[in-house]
Coordinates of C-alpha atoms in Angstrom, one line a residue:
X1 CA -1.1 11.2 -22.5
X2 CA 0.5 14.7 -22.6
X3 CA 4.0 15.0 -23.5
X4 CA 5.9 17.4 -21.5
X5 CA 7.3 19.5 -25.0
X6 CA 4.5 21.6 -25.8
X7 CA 5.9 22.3 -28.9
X8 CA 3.7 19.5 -30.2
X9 CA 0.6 21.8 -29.9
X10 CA 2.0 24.2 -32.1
X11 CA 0.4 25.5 -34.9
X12 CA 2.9 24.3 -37.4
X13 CA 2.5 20.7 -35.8
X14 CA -1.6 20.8 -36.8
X15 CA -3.3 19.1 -38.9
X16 CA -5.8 20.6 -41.1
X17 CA -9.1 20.7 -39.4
X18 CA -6.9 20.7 -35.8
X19 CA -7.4 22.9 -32.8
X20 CA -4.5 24.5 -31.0
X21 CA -3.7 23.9 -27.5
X22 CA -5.3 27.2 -26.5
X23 CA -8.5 27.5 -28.3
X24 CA -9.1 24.0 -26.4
X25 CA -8.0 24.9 -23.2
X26 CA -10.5 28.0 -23.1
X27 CA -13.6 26.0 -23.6
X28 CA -12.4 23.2 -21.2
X29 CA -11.3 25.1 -18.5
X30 CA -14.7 26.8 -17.5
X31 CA -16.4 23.6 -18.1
X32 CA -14.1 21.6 -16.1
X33 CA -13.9 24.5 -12.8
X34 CA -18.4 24.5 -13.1
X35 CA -19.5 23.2 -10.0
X36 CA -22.9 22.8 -11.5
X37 CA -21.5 20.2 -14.6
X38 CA -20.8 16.6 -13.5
X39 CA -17.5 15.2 -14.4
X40 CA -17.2 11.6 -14.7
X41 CA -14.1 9.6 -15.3
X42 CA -12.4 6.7 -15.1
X43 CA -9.5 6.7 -12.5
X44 CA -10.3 10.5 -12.6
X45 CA -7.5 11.3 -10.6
X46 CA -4.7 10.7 -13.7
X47 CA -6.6 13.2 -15.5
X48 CA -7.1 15.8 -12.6
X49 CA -2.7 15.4 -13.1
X50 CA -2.7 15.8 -16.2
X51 CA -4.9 19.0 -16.9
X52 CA -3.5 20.7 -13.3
X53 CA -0.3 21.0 -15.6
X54 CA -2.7 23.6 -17.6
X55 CA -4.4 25.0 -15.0
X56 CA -7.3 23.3 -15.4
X57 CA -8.8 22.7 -12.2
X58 CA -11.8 20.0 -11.6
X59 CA -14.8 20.5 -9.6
X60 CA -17.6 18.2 -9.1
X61 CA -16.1 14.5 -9.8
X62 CA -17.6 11.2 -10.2
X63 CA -15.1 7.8 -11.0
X64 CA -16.6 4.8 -12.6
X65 CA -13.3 3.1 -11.3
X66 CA -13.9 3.8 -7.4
X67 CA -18.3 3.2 -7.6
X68 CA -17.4 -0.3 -8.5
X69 CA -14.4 -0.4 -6.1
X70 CA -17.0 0.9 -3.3
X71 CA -19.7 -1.7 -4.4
X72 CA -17.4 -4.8 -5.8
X73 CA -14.6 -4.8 -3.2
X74 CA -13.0 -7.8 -3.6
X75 CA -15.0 -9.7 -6.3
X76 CA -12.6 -8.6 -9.4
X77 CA -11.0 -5.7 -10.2
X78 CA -12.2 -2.4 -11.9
X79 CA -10.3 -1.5 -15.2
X80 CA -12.3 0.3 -17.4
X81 CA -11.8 -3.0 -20.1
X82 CA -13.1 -5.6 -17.4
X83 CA -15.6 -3.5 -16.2
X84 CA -16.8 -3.4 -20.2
X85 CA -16.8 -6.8 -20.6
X86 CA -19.0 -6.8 -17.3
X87 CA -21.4 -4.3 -17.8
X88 CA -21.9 -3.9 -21.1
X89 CA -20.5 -7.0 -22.9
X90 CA -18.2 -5.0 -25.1
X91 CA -14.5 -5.3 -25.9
X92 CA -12.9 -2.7 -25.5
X93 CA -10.1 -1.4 -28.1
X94 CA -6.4 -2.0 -25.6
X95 CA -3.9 0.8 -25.8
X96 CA -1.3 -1.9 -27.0
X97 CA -3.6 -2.1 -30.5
X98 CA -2.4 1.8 -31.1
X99 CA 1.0 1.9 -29.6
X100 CA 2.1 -2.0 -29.5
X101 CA 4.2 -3.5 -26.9
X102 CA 7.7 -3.3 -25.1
X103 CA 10.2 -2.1 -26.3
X104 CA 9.0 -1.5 -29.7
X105 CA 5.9 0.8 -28.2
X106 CA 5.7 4.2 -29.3
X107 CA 4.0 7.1 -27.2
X108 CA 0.8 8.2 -27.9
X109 CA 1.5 11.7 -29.2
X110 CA 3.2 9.8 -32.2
X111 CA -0.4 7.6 -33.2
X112 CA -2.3 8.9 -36.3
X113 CA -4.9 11.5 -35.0
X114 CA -8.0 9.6 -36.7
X115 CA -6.9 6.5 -34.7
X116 CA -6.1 8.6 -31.5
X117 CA -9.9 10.3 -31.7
X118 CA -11.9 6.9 -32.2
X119 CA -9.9 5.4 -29.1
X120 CA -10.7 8.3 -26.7
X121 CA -14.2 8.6 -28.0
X122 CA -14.8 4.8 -27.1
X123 CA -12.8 5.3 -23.9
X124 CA -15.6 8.4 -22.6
X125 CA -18.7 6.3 -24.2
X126 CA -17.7 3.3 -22.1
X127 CA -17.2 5.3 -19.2
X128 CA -20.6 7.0 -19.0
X129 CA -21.9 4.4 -20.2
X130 CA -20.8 2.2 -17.0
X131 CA -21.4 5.5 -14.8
X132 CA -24.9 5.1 -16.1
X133 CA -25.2 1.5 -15.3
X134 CA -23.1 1.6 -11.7
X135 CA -24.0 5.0 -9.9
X136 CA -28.0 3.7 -9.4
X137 CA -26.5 0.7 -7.8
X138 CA -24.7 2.4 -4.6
X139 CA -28.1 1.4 -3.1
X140 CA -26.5 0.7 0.1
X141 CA -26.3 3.6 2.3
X142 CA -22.8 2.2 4.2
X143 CA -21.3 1.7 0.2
X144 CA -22.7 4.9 -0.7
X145 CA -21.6 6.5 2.3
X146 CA -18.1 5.1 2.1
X147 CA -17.8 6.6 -1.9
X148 CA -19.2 9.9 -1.2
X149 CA -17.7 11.2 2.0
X150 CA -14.1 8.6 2.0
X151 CA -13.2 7.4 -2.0
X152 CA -14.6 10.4 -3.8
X153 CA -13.4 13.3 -1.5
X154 CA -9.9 11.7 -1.7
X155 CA -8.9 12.0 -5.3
X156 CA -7.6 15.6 -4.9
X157 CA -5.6 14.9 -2.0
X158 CA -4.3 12.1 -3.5
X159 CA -3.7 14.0 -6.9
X160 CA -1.6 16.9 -5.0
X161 CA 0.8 14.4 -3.0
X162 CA 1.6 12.9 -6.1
X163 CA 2.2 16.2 -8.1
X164 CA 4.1 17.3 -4.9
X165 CA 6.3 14.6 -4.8
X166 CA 9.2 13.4 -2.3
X167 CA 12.8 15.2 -2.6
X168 CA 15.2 12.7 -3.4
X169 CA 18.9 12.5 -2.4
X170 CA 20.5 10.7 -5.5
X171 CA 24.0 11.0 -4.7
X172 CA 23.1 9.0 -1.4
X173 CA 21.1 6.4 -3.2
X174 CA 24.2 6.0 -5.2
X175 CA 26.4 5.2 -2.0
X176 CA 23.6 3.1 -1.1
X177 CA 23.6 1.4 -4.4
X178 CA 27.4 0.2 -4.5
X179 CA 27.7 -0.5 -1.0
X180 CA 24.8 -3.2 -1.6
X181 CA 27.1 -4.5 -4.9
X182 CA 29.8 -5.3 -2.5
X183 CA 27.7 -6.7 0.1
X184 CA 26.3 -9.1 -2.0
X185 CA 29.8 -9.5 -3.3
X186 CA 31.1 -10.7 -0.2
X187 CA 27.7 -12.8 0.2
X188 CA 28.5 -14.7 -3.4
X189 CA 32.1 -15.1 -2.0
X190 CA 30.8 -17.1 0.9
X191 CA 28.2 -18.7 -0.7
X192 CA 30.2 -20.1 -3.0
X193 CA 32.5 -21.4 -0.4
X194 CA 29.8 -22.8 1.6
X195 CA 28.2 -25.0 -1.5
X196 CA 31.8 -25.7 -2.8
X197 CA 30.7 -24.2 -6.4
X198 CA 30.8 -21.1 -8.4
X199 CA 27.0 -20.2 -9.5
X200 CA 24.7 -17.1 -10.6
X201 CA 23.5 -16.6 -7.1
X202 CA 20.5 -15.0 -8.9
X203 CA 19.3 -18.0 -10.9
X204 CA 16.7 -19.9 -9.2
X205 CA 17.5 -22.7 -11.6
X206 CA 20.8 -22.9 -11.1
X207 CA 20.3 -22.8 -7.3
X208 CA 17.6 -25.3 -7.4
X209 CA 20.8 -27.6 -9.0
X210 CA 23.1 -27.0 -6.1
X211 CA 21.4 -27.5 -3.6
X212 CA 18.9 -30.6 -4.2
X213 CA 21.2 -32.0 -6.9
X214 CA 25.1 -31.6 -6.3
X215 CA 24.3 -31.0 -2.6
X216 CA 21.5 -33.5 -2.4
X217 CA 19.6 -31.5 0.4
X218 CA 16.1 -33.5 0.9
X219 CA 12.9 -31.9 -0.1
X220 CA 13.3 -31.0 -3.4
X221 CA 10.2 -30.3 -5.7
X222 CA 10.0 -29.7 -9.5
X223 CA 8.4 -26.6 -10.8
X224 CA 6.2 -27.1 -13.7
X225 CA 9.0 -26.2 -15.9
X226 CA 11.4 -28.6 -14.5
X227 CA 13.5 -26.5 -12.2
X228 CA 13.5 -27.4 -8.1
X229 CA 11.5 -24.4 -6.7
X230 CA 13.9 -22.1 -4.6
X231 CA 11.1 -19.8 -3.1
X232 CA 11.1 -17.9 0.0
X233 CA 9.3 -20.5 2.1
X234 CA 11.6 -23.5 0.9
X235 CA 14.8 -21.7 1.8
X236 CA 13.4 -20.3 5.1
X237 CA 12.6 -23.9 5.8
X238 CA 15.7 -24.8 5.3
X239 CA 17.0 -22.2 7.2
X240 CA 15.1 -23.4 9.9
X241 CA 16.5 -26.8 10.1
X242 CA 20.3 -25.1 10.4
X243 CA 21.1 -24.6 6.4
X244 CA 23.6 -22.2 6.5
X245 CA 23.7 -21.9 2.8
X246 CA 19.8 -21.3 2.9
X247 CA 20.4 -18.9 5.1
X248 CA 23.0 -16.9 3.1
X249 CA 20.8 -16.9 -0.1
X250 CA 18.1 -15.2 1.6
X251 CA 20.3 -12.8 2.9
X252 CA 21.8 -12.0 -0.8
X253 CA 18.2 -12.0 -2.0
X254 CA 17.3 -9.1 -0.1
X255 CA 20.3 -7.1 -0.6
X256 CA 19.5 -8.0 -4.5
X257 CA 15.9 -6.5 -3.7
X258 CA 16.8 -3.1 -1.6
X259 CA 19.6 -2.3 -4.8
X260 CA 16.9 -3.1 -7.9
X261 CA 13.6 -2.0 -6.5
X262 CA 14.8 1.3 -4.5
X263 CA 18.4 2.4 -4.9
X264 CA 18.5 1.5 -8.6
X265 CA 15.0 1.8 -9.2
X266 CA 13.9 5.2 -7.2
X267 CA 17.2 7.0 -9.5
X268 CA 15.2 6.5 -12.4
X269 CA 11.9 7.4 -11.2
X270 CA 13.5 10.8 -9.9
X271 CA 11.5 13.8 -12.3
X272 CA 14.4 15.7 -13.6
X273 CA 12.7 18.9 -13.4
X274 CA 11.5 18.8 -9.8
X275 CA 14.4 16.5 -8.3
X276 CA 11.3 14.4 -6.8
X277 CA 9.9 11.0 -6.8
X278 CA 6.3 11.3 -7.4
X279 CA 4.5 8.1 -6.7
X280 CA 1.1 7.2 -8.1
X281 CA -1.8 6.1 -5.8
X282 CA -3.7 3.1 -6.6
X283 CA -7.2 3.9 -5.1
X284 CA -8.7 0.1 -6.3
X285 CA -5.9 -1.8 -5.8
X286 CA -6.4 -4.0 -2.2
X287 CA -9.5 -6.1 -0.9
X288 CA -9.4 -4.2 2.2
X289 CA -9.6 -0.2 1.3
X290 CA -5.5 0.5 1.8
X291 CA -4.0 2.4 -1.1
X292 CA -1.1 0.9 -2.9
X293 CA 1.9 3.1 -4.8
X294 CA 3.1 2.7 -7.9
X295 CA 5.7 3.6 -10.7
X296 CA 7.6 3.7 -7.5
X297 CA 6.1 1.9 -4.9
X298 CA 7.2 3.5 -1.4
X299 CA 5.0 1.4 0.3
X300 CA 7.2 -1.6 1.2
X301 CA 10.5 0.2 1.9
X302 CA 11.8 -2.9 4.7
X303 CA 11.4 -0.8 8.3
X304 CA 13.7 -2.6 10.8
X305 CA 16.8 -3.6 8.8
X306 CA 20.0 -1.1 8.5
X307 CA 19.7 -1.0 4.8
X308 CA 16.2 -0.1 4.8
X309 CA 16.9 2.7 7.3
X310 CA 19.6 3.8 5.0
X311 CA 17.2 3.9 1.6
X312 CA 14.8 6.3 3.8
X313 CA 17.7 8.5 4.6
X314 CA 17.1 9.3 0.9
X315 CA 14.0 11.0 1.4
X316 CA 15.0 14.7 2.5
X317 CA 13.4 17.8 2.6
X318 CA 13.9 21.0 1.1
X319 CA 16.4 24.0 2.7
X320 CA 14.5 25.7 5.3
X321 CA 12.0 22.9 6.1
X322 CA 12.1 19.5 7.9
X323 CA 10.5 16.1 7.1
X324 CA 7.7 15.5 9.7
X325 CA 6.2 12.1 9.8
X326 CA 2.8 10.9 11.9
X327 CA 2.4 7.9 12.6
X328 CA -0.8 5.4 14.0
X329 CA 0.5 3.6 17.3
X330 CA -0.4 -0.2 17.2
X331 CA -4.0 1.3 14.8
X332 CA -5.2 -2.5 13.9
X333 CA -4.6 -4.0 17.7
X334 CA -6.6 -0.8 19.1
X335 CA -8.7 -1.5 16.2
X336 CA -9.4 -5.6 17.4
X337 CA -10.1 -4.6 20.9
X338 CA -12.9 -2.1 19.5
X339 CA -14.2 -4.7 16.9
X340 CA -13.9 -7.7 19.1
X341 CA -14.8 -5.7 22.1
X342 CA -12.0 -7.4 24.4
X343 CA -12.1 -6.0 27.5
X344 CA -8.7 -6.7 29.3
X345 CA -6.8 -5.5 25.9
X346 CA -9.0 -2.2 26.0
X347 CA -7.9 -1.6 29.7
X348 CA -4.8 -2.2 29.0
X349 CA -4.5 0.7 25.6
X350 CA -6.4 3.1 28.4
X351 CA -3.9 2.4 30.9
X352 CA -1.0 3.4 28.2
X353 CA 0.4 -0.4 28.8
X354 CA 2.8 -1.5 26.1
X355 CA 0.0 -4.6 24.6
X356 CA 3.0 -6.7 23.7
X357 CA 4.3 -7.3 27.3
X358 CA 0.9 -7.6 28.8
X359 CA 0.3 -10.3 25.9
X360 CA 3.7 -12.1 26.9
X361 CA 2.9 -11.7 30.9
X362 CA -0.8 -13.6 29.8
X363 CA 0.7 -15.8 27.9
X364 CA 3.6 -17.0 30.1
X365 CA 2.6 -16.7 33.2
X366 CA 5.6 -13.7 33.7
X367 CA 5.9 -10.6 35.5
X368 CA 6.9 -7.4 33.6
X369 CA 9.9 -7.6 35.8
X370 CA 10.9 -11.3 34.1
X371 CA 10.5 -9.5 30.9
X372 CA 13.4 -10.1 28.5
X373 CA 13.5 -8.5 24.6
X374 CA 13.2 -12.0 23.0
X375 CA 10.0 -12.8 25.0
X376 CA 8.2 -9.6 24.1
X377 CA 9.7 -10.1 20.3
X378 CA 7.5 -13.5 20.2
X379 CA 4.1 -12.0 22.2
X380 CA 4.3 -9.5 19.3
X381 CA 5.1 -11.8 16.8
X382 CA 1.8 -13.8 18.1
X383 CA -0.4 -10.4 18.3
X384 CA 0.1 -9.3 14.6
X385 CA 0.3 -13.1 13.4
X386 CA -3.0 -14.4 15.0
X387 CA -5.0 -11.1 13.4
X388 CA -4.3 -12.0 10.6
X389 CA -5.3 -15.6 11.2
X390 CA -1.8 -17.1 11.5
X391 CA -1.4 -21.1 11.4
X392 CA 0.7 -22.8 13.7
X393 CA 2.6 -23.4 10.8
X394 CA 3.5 -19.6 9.4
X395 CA 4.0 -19.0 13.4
X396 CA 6.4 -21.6 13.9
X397 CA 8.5 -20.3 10.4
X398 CA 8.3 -16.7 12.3
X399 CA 9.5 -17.6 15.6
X400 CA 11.8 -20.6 13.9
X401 CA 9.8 -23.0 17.1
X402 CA 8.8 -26.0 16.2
X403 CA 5.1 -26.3 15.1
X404 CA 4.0 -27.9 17.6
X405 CA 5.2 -25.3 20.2
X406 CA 3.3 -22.9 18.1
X407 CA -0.2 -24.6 18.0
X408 CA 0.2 -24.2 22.0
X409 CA 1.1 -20.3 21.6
X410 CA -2.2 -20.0 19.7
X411 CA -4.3 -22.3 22.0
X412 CA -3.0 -20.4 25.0
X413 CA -3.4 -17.2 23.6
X414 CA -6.9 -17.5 22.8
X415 CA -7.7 -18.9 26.4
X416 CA -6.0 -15.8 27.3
X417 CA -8.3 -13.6 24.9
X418 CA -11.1 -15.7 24.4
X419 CA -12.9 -12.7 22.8
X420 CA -10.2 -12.8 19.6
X421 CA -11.5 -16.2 19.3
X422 CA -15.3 -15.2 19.5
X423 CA -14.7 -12.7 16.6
X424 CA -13.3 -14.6 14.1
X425 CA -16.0 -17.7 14.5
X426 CA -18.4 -15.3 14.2
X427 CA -16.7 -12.9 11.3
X428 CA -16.4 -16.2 9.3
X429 CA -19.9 -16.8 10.0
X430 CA -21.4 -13.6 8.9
X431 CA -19.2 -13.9 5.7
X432 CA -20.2 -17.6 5.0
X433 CA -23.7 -16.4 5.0
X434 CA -23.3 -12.8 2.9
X435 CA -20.5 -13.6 1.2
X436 CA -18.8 -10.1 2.8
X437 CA -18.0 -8.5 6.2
X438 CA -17.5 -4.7 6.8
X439 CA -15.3 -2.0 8.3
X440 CA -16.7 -0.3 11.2
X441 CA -17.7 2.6 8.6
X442 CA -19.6 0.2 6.4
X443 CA -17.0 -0.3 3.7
X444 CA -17.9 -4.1 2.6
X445 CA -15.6 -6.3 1.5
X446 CA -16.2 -9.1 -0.5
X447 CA -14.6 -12.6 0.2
X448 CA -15.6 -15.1 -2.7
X449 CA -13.9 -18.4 -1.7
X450 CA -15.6 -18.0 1.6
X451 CA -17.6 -21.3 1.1
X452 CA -15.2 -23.5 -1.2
X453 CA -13.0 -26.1 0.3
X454 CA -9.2 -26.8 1.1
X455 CA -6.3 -23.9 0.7
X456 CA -9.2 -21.7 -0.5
X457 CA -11.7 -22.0 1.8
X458 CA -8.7 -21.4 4.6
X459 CA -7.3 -18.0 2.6
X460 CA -10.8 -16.6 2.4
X461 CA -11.2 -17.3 6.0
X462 CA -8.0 -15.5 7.0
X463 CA -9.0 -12.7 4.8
X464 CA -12.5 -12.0 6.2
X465 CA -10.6 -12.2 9.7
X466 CA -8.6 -9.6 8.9
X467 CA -10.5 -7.1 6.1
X468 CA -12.4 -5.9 8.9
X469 CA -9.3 -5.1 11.3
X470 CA -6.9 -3.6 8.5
X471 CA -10.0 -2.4 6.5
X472 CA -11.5 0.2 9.3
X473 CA -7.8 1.1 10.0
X474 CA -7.0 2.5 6.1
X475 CA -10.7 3.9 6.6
X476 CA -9.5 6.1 9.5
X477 CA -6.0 7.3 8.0
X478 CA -8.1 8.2 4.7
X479 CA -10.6 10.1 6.7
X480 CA -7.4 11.7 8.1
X481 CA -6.1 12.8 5.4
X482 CA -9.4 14.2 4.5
X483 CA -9.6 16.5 6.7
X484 CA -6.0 18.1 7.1
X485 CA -5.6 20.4 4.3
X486 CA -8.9 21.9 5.8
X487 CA -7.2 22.4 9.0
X488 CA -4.0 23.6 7.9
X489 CA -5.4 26.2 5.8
X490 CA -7.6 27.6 8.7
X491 CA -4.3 27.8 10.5
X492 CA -2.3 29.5 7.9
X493 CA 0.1 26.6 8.0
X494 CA 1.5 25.9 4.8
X495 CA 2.8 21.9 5.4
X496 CA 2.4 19.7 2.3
X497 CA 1.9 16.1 2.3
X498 CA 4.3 13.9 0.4
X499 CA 3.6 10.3 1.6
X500 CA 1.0 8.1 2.7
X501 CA 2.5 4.8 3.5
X502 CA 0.0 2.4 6.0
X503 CA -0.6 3.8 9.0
X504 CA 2.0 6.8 8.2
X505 CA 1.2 10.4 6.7
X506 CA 4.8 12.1 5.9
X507 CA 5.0 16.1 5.7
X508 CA 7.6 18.8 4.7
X509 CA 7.0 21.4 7.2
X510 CA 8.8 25.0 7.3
X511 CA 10.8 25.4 10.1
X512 CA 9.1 28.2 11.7
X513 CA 6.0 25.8 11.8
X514 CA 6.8 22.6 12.7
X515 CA 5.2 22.7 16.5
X516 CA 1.8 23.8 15.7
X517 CA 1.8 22.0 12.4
X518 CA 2.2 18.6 14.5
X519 CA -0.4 19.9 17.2
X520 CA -3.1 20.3 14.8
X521 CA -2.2 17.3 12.5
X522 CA -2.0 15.1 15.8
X523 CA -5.5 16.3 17.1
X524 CA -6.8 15.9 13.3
X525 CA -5.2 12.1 13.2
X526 CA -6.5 11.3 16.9
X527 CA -10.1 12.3 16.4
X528 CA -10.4 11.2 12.5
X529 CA -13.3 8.4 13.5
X530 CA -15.2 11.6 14.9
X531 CA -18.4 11.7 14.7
X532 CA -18.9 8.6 13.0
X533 CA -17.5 5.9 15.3
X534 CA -17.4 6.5 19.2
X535 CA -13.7 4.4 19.7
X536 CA -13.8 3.1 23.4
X537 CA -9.9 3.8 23.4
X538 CA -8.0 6.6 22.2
X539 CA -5.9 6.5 19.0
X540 CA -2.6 7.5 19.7
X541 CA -0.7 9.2 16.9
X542 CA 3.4 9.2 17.3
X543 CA 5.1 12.3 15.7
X544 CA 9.0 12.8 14.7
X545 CA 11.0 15.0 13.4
X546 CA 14.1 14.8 10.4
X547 CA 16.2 16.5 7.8
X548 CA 14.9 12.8 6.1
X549 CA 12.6 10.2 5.9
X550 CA 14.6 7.8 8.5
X551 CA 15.0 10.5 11.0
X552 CA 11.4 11.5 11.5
X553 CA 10.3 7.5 11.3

């Protein structure tokens, strides 16, 4: 870890013995920048940071973390310590044994230099030693394929929208900040008159008390510490059966969220010398190929509700420039009709019919002139659900029906699509038998409890349903963003991407180039499967325009 004062590298701060910041700079530099030396490392990406800061620029890569990640998808995860233990039966020495824990931890530029030297040394043994071990085993040409020409050639995009960061409004994440206090203000107010008592909202104990205790509400189950649980799913099912009180709890639960994770939270990740948020990309972090953010995550920002609209009003663009943001239209249902090759869902993408009313007219015998907002909220609710391998259960908490009216959406809908129904008996097949399935590009994905029994067993087969779907999808934005900078360049266009979140690539685009920015971008995002997939429908990429985040969405 680098400290930004680079004071500490002066000469009076050396040890005897010591090199200065300088002298080591000028032998890495040209090391690092030779095409013709392989560098290998470890989440390579965090150093590629790092050293940019000196102008140290990397070329010719090679990351221990992403080979496993590329070959082990799902199995485990691929820290440098597990993948010790794995490979090479060592333990490896934990950063908390130099710096401790908590509060009480110290930053590394304060650990003893002897101590500091013997860490890093076992921390490049272990990784060439596992790049020895792993990089023989990408065997496979689809694994291979998938590292060399998706995982590998992504680090330095990755690495620039990170060190590019997103603009942040604070003063509006402030407003945003105390106008959730005294939402959830009023919220306590009325809860407390509902329940007829004064409680720390906040305390699942404490609520657990009220409302299967004092209350006496039936269903009440003891955690292992005691305490009723109070999760999600026990309030929404109470919620379900007309518990106002239920109702209000969730409601002050995510107001609690939005304020502590994004309008709270995102004001302290904000760099003070940039003014920006810059997120960190977890390349290894999902089953199914998606990248995850970090130290903030931006990835789960709610979408429909007014306060999430609000927290993406924070995201602005600099004076002269506008946010521009792409986005995949319906990716993993155009996705499903490819993969499951259903021909009446296909017709209807290349007849540019909205899917969720065709779904609702197949499922309910309706014309598109009986179509009401309500019906066309539940034939989308039953598209994204039953891709992911919904129960009747989790579709009946959705559309707050009663189970039973669910199980007869499902049925119905896969008499109505009875290719949906085809692909996942035969994607829970092929995993049964290899203990994987694949993305359309060959990235596998490994499902372990694919042959236990019970809650297992039906997890594992919802998974493979899906990893296949949302798997090919995160394969086609990454090839995406791939592929831009090369195309912007050629143009002369000088848009920089700041976000990737899903199926959305977010840009802050000079004003003066905002049309043909979004016309090569678009063609870029539309034809990203090119030349390796031949899609029977077109992806459609949907394009807007803001002076924030919330605009352009």
């Amino acid at each position: 870890s680098v400290n930004n004062d680079d004071d500490l590298f002066h000469k009076k701060d050396l040890l005897e013995g010591q090199l200065t910041l300088e002298v080591v700079l000028d032998v890495l530099r040209p090391l690092f920048q030779d095409s013709s030396i392989l560098k290998v490392g470890q989440n390579i990406k965090y150093d590629i940071k790092v050293l940019s800061k000196y102008k140290v620029h990397f070329n010719s890569i090679d990351d221990t973390m992403l080979i496993s990640y590329c070959i082990n998808g799902g199995k485990h995860r691929h820290g440098m310590n597990l993948l010790s233990n794995i490979y090479l039966d060592h333990e490896a020495t934990p950063i908390s044994a130099l710096i401790g824990n908590g509060k009480s931890a110290i930053t590394f530029d304060l650990v003893p230099i002897d101590v500091a030297t013997k860490y890093a040394a076992e921390d490049a043994d272990i990784t060439l030693r596992l790049w020895k071990i792993l990089k023989p085993k990408l065997s496979s040409n689809s694994v291979c394929t998938i590292y060399e020409t998706m995982e590998r050639k992504l680090i330095p995009i990755l690495a620039e929208i990170e060190l590019s960061g997103v603009l942040i409004n604070n003063q509006h994440l402030t407003q945003i900040s105390n106008s959730l206090s005294a939402k959830m203000l009023v919220l306590e107010k009325k809860i407390y008159q509902i329940s007829g008592y004064e409680f720390n909202v906040g305390s699942p104990k404490q609520l657990g008390e009220i409302l299967f205790e004092k209350i006496g509400l039936p269903g009440g189950k003891k955690n292992k510490t005691g305490a009723y649980s109070t999760g999600a799913e026990v309030l929404e099912k109470l919620t379900y059966s007309g518990n106002e009180l239920a109702e209000q709890v969730l409601e002050w639960r995510q107001l609690s969220k939005l304020k502590s994770t994004y309008a709270d939270a995102l004001r302290e990740h904000i760099n003070r010398k940039t003014g920006r948020v810059h997120t960190s990309y977890i390349m290894s972090g999902t089953t199914t190929g998606r990248l995850a953010s970090a130290e903030p995550n931006l990835q789960n920002i709610p979408i429909r509700s007014d306060e999430g609209k609000k927290i993406r009003e924070a995201f602005i663009a600099k004076p002269k420039h506008k946010i521009v943001s792409f986005d995949y239209s319906q990716i993993e249902l155009r996705v499903l009709a490819q993969i499951a090759d259903i021909q009446n869902l296909k017709k209807a993408f290349l007849n540019s019919v909205d899917i969720h009313t065709m779904t609702a007219c197949e499922m309910f015998n309706l014309t598109v002139d009986d179509m009401t907002p309500e019906i066309r909220r539940r034939a989308k609710a039953i598209n994204f659900g039953v891709i992911y391998g919904i129960s009747a259960f989790g579709l009946a908490n959705n559309l707050r029906i009663p189970r039973e009216e669910a199980a007869k959406f499902i049925k119905t809908y896969f008499e109505r699509f009875p290719g949906i129904k085809s692909y996942m008996d035969k994607t829970i097949k092929i995993a049964r038998a290899d203990n994987y399935v694949e993305t359309l590009f060959g990235r596998r994905i490994h499902i372990p409890n694919i042959n236990s029994k019970g809650n297992l067993a039906s997890f594992a087969q919802r998974a493979a349903i899906n990893a296949p779907i949302q798997g090919t999808a995160a394969d086609i934005i990454k090839r995406a963003m791939i592929k831009i900078p090369a195309a912007l360049a050629q143009n002369n266009l000088s848009a920089v991407m700041i976000l990737q979140v899903h199926d959305e690539l977010l840009f802050e685009v000079p004003i003066s180039e905002i049309k043909t920015t979004i016309e090569k971008i678009r063609f870029v995002m539309e034809t990203a499967c090119d030349p390796i997939i031949r899609m029977d429908i077109p992806l459609i990429v949907d394009s807007g325009i803001g002076n924030n985040w919330s605009e352009a969405h």
